Coordinates of C-alpha atoms and ligand atoms in Angstrom, one line a residue:
M78 CA 159.8 -56.0 185.4
V79 CA 158.3 -52.9 183.6
S80 CA 154.6 -52.4 184.2
L81 CA 152.1 -49.7 184.6
I82 CA 151.0 -49.0 188.2
D83 CA 147.7 -47.1 188.8
P84 CA 147.2 -44.4 191.4
L85 CA 146.2 -47.1 194.0
G86 CA 149.3 -49.1 193.4
R87 CA 147.6 -51.8 191.4
R88 CA 149.9 -53.4 188.7
I89 CA 148.0 -53.4 185.4
T90 CA 149.0 -56.4 183.3
Y91 CA 145.7 -57.6 181.8
L92 CA 144.3 -56.2 178.5
R93 CA 140.8 -57.1 177.4
I94 CA 140.0 -56.2 173.8
S95 CA 136.6 -56.1 172.2
V96 CA 137.3 -57.0 168.6
T97 CA 133.8 -56.4 167.3
R98 CA 130.5 -55.1 168.7
R99 CA 128.6 -57.5 166.4
C100 CA 127.0 -60.6 167.9
N101 CA 125.1 -63.6 166.6
L102 CA 123.0 -63.8 169.8
R103 CA 120.6 -61.4 171.5
C104 CA 120.9 -62.2 175.2
Y105 CA 118.2 -60.3 177.0
Y106 CA 120.6 -58.9 179.6
C107 CA 123.3 -57.7 177.1
A108 CA 121.4 -54.9 175.4
P109 CA 123.2 -51.6 175.1
A110 CA 122.2 -49.0 177.8
P111 CA 119.3 -46.8 176.7
G112 CA 120.9 -43.7 175.1
A113 CA 124.3 -45.3 174.6
A114 CA 126.0 -44.1 171.4
V115 CA 126.2 -46.6 168.6
R116 CA 129.8 -46.4 167.4
A117 CA 130.4 -47.8 164.0
G118 CA 134.2 -48.0 163.8
T119 CA 136.0 -51.3 164.4
M120 CA 139.7 -51.6 165.0
S121 CA 141.6 -53.2 162.1
R122 CA 143.8 -56.3 162.5
E123 CA 146.9 -54.0 162.1
R124 CA 145.6 -51.7 164.8
I125 CA 145.0 -54.6 167.2
L126 CA 148.5 -55.9 166.6
E127 CA 150.1 -52.5 167.2
L128 CA 148.0 -52.1 170.3
V129 CA 149.2 -55.4 171.8
R130 CA 152.8 -54.7 170.8
V131 CA 152.7 -51.4 172.7
A132 CA 150.9 -52.9 175.6
A133 CA 153.4 -55.7 175.9
R134 CA 156.2 -53.1 176.0
L135 CA 154.4 -51.3 178.8
G136 CA 154.2 -54.5 180.8
F137 CA 150.9 -56.1 179.9
R138 CA 151.2 -59.9 180.1
K139 CA 147.7 -61.3 179.4
V140 CA 145.4 -60.5 176.5
R141 CA 141.7 -61.6 176.2
L142 CA 139.8 -61.2 173.0
T143 CA 136.1 -60.6 173.5
G144 CA 133.3 -58.7 171.9
G145 CA 130.5 -58.7 170.7
E146 CA 131.2 -62.2 169.4
P147 CA 134.9 -62.4 168.5
L148 CA 134.5 -65.4 166.2
L149 CA 132.3 -63.3 163.9
R150 CA 135.4 -61.5 162.7
A151 CA 136.6 -63.0 159.4
D152 CA 140.2 -62.4 160.3
I153 CA 140.0 -63.7 163.9
V154 CA 142.4 -66.6 163.3
E155 CA 145.0 -64.2 161.8
I156 CA 144.5 -61.8 164.7
V157 CA 145.2 -64.7 167.1
R158 CA 148.3 -65.7 165.1
D159 CA 149.6 -62.1 165.1
L160 CA 149.1 -61.7 168.9
S161 CA 150.6 -65.1 169.8
R162 CA 153.9 -63.9 168.4
V163 CA 154.1 -60.7 170.4
A164 CA 157.0 -61.0 172.8
G165 CA 156.0 -60.5 176.4
I166 CA 152.4 -61.7 176.1
E167 CA 152.3 -64.9 178.3
E168 CA 148.6 -65.7 178.0
L169 CA 146.3 -65.2 175.1
C170 CA 142.7 -66.2 175.6
M171 CA 139.2 -65.5 174.4
T172 CA 135.6 -65.2 175.6
T173 CA 133.1 -66.6 173.1
N174 CA 129.5 -67.7 173.0
G175 CA 130.8 -70.9 171.4
I176 CA 128.2 -70.9 168.5
L177 CA 130.9 -71.0 165.8
L178 CA 133.6 -72.7 167.9
A179 CA 133.2 -76.3 166.7
G180 CA 134.5 -75.4 163.2
M181 CA 137.2 -73.0 164.5
A182 CA 138.7 -74.5 167.7
R183 CA 141.5 -76.4 165.9
D184 CA 142.6 -73.4 163.8
L185 CA 142.5 -71.1 166.8
A186 CA 144.7 -73.5 168.8
A187 CA 147.1 -73.9 165.9
A188 CA 147.3 -70.1 165.6
G189 CA 148.4 -69.8 169.2
L190 CA 145.2 -69.3 171.3
R191 CA 145.8 -70.8 174.8
R192 CA 142.3 -71.2 176.1
V193 CA 138.7 -70.1 175.9
N194 CA 135.9 -69.1 178.2
V195 CA 132.5 -70.1 176.8
S196 CA 129.3 -68.4 177.9
L197 CA 126.5 -70.9 178.7
D198 CA 123.6 -69.8 180.8
A199 CA 121.4 -72.9 180.3
V200 CA 121.8 -76.4 178.9
D201 CA 118.2 -77.0 178.2
A202 CA 117.6 -76.1 174.5
G203 CA 114.4 -74.2 175.0
R204 CA 115.7 -72.2 177.9
Y205 CA 119.0 -71.4 176.1
A206 CA 117.0 -70.2 173.0
Q207 CA 114.8 -68.0 175.3
I208 CA 117.8 -66.4 177.0
T209 CA 119.8 -65.8 173.9
G210 CA 117.1 -64.8 171.5
G211 CA 117.1 -68.0 169.5
G212 CA 120.5 -69.5 170.0
D213 CA 121.1 -73.3 169.4
V214 CA 122.7 -74.8 172.5
E215 CA 123.8 -77.9 170.6
K216 CA 126.2 -75.8 168.7
V217 CA 127.7 -74.4 171.9
L218 CA 128.1 -77.9 173.4
S219 CA 129.8 -79.1 170.2
G220 CA 132.0 -76.0 170.4
I221 CA 133.0 -76.8 174.0
A222 CA 133.8 -80.4 173.0
A223 CA 135.9 -79.2 170.1
A224 CA 137.8 -76.7 172.3
V225 CA 138.7 -79.4 174.8
E226 CA 139.8 -81.7 172.0
A227 CA 141.9 -78.9 170.5
G228 CA 143.6 -78.3 173.9
L229 CA 142.1 -74.9 174.6
T230 CA 142.1 -75.9 178.2
P231 CA 141.0 -75.4 180.9
V232 CA 137.8 -74.4 179.1
K233 CA 135.9 -72.2 181.6
I234 CA 132.2 -71.7 181.5
N235 CA 130.7 -68.3 182.1
C236 CA 127.2 -68.6 183.4
V237 CA 125.1 -65.5 184.0
V238 CA 122.6 -65.8 186.8
A239 CA 119.9 -63.5 188.0
E240 CA 120.7 -63.9 191.7
S241 CA 122.6 -67.0 192.6
A242 CA 124.1 -70.3 191.4
S243 CA 121.3 -72.2 193.0
E244 CA 118.8 -71.2 190.2
P245 CA 117.6 -74.2 188.1
D246 CA 119.5 -73.2 184.9
A247 CA 122.7 -72.5 186.8
R248 CA 122.5 -75.8 188.6
A249 CA 122.1 -77.6 185.4
V250 CA 125.1 -75.8 183.9
G251 CA 127.0 -76.7 187.0
E252 CA 126.2 -80.3 186.7
Y253 CA 127.1 -80.3 183.0
A254 CA 130.4 -78.7 183.8
L255 CA 131.2 -81.2 186.5
A256 CA 130.3 -84.1 184.3
H257 CA 132.7 -82.8 181.6
G258 CA 135.5 -81.7 183.8
L259 CA 135.0 -78.0 183.1
E260 CA 135.5 -75.0 185.4
V261 CA 132.4 -72.8 185.8
R262 CA 132.1 -69.3 187.1
F263 CA 128.8 -67.8 188.0
I264 CA 128.3 -64.2 187.1
R265 CA 125.5 -62.3 188.7
R266 CA 123.7 -60.2 186.2
M267 CA 125.1 -56.7 186.2
D268 CA 123.7 -53.4 185.1
M269 CA 126.3 -51.0 183.8
A270 CA 124.0 -48.0 183.6
R271 CA 122.9 -48.4 187.2
G272 CA 126.4 -49.4 188.5
L273 CA 125.2 -52.8 189.8
F274 CA 128.0 -55.4 189.9
W275 CA 129.2 -58.1 192.0
K276 CA 132.3 -60.3 192.4
V277 CA 132.3 -63.2 190.0
Q278 CA 131.9 -66.5 191.8
G279 CA 134.8 -68.7 190.9
G280 CA 136.7 -65.9 189.0
A281 CA 138.6 -62.7 189.6
G282 CA 136.1 -60.2 188.0
G283 CA 134.4 -57.6 190.1
D284 CA 137.2 -57.6 192.8
C285 CA 138.1 -53.9 192.6
P286 CA 141.0 -53.8 195.0
R287 CA 142.7 -56.5 193.0
C288 CA 141.7 -55.4 189.5
D289 CA 144.6 -55.6 187.1
R290 CA 142.5 -54.9 183.9
I291 CA 142.2 -52.3 181.3
R292 CA 139.7 -52.6 178.4
V293 CA 139.7 -51.5 174.8
T294 CA 136.4 -51.0 173.0
S295 CA 135.8 -52.3 169.5
D296 CA 136.1 -48.8 168.2
G297 CA 139.5 -48.2 169.8
R298 CA 138.9 -46.4 173.2
V299 CA 140.8 -47.5 176.2
K300 CA 138.6 -47.8 179.3
P301 CA 140.0 -47.8 182.8
C302 CA 137.0 -49.8 184.1
L303 CA 134.0 -51.6 182.8
F304 CA 131.9 -49.4 185.1
S305 CA 133.1 -46.0 184.0
D306 CA 132.1 -43.6 181.3
R307 CA 135.6 -42.6 180.7
G308 CA 137.4 -43.8 177.5
F309 CA 140.6 -42.6 176.0
D310 CA 140.6 -42.5 172.2
I311 CA 143.6 -44.2 170.6
D312 CA 143.2 -42.0 167.5
A313 CA 143.4 -38.8 169.6
L314 CA 146.1 -39.9 172.1
G315 CA 148.1 -42.6 170.3
I316 CA 148.2 -46.1 171.7
E317 CA 150.7 -45.5 174.5
G318 CA 149.1 -42.2 175.5
A319 CA 145.6 -43.8 175.7
L320 CA 146.9 -46.8 177.7
R321 CA 148.8 -44.6 180.1
A322 CA 145.8 -42.2 180.5
A323 CA 143.5 -45.1 181.3
V324 CA 145.8 -46.5 183.9
A325 CA 146.2 -43.1 185.5
A326 CA 142.4 -42.6 185.5
K327 CA 141.6 -46.1 186.9
P328 CA 139.0 -45.5 189.7
P329 CA 139.3 -47.2 193.1
H330 CA 136.1 -49.1 192.3
G331 CA 133.5 -49.3 189.6
G332 CA 130.9 -46.6 189.2
V333 CA 128.4 -46.4 186.4
C334 CA 128.7 -46.6 182.6
R335 CA 126.1 -45.0 180.4
T336 CA 128.3 -44.5 177.4
D337 CA 128.8 -48.2 176.4
G338 CA 127.2 -51.6 176.6
F339 CA 128.8 -55.0 177.2
R340 CA 129.0 -55.6 173.5
S341 CA 131.3 -52.7 172.7
V342 CA 133.4 -53.0 175.9
G343 CA 133.3 -56.8 176.2
G344 CA 132.1 -58.5 179.4
Ligands
SAM37 N1 130.0 -63.0 172.8 C1 131.0 -63.5 173.8 C2 130.3 -64.3 174.8 O1 129.1 -64.4 174.8 O2 131.0 -64.9 175.6 C3 131.9 -62.4 174.4 C4 131.2 -61.1 174.8 S1 130.1 -61.2 176.1 C5 129.6 -59.5 176.3 C6 131.2 -61.6 177.5 C7 130.5 -62.0 178.7 O3 129.8 -60.9 179.3 C8 129.6 -63.2 178.6 O4 130.0 -64.2 179.5 C9 128.2 -62.6 179.0 O5 127.4 -63.5 179.5 C10 128.6 -61.5 179.9 N2 127.6 -60.5 180.1 C11 127.0 -59.7 179.2 N3 126.1 -58.9 179.7 C12 126.1 -59.1 181.1 C13 125.4 -58.6 182.2 N4 124.5 -57.7 182.0 N5 125.8 -59.0 183.4 C14 126.8 -60.0 183.6 N6 127.4 -60.5 182.5 C15 127.1 -60.1 181.3

């Protein structure tokens, strides 16, 4: 099987694409790093399709759409439909805050999305609003129910915690997930600018020796690692050139990233 291998021998098969830096929530931990450049450009639907076609030819097998909030893109269902038809991509999934999911889950599933991860840091309405800058948790819970009904399963819950899964909000999310048969992963709050990150509890993130990921920012730069300032511009290098350069530059482990925030790279 063709695939790109990085200098440490890691086989790189997983592409995470931030399709927009816009978001409809303002989670307090997800603000761009002070001094990070605000990049306005956003990849077009055609550019994203071409990117995934080239990636599939180079051996990428899994694609995750993230952001920003991917469901804010007016053409997100069409993007999913395009990507679901790319030969070689075996898994197409999305990370969303779920606010708009209730009205879109069925169309996304019909377009070929396999499953979703939904971010949920609290189930209490007041706490959720506090954490997200005014978000309505009921919309997220309806979105999760719609995703399950549409077959976007297993739905996985991403829950950001300050220190551990035993905090009250995290425990409540864990209980909610258990009661609804959902998987949950607890993500200890990271700080890109200070290089603080941990392994994701219940997931594969943050495990540098086993990392198989490359990320593409919403403005079309390919990043070898979430915790790296490096980014290879598709406009300058072409898609294949930028993907190959990022794989070749993949660091042994995460460092710091002061050039981007979670919103442009995608968490
Ligand atoms: N808007 C979508 C969402 O909320 O799921 C996708 C983008 S969001 C940046 C992706 C994930 O990154 C979310 O699960 C979010 O909680 C996580 N995230 C954002 N900032 C983080 C931080 N400082 N530490 C850990 N996880 C973070």
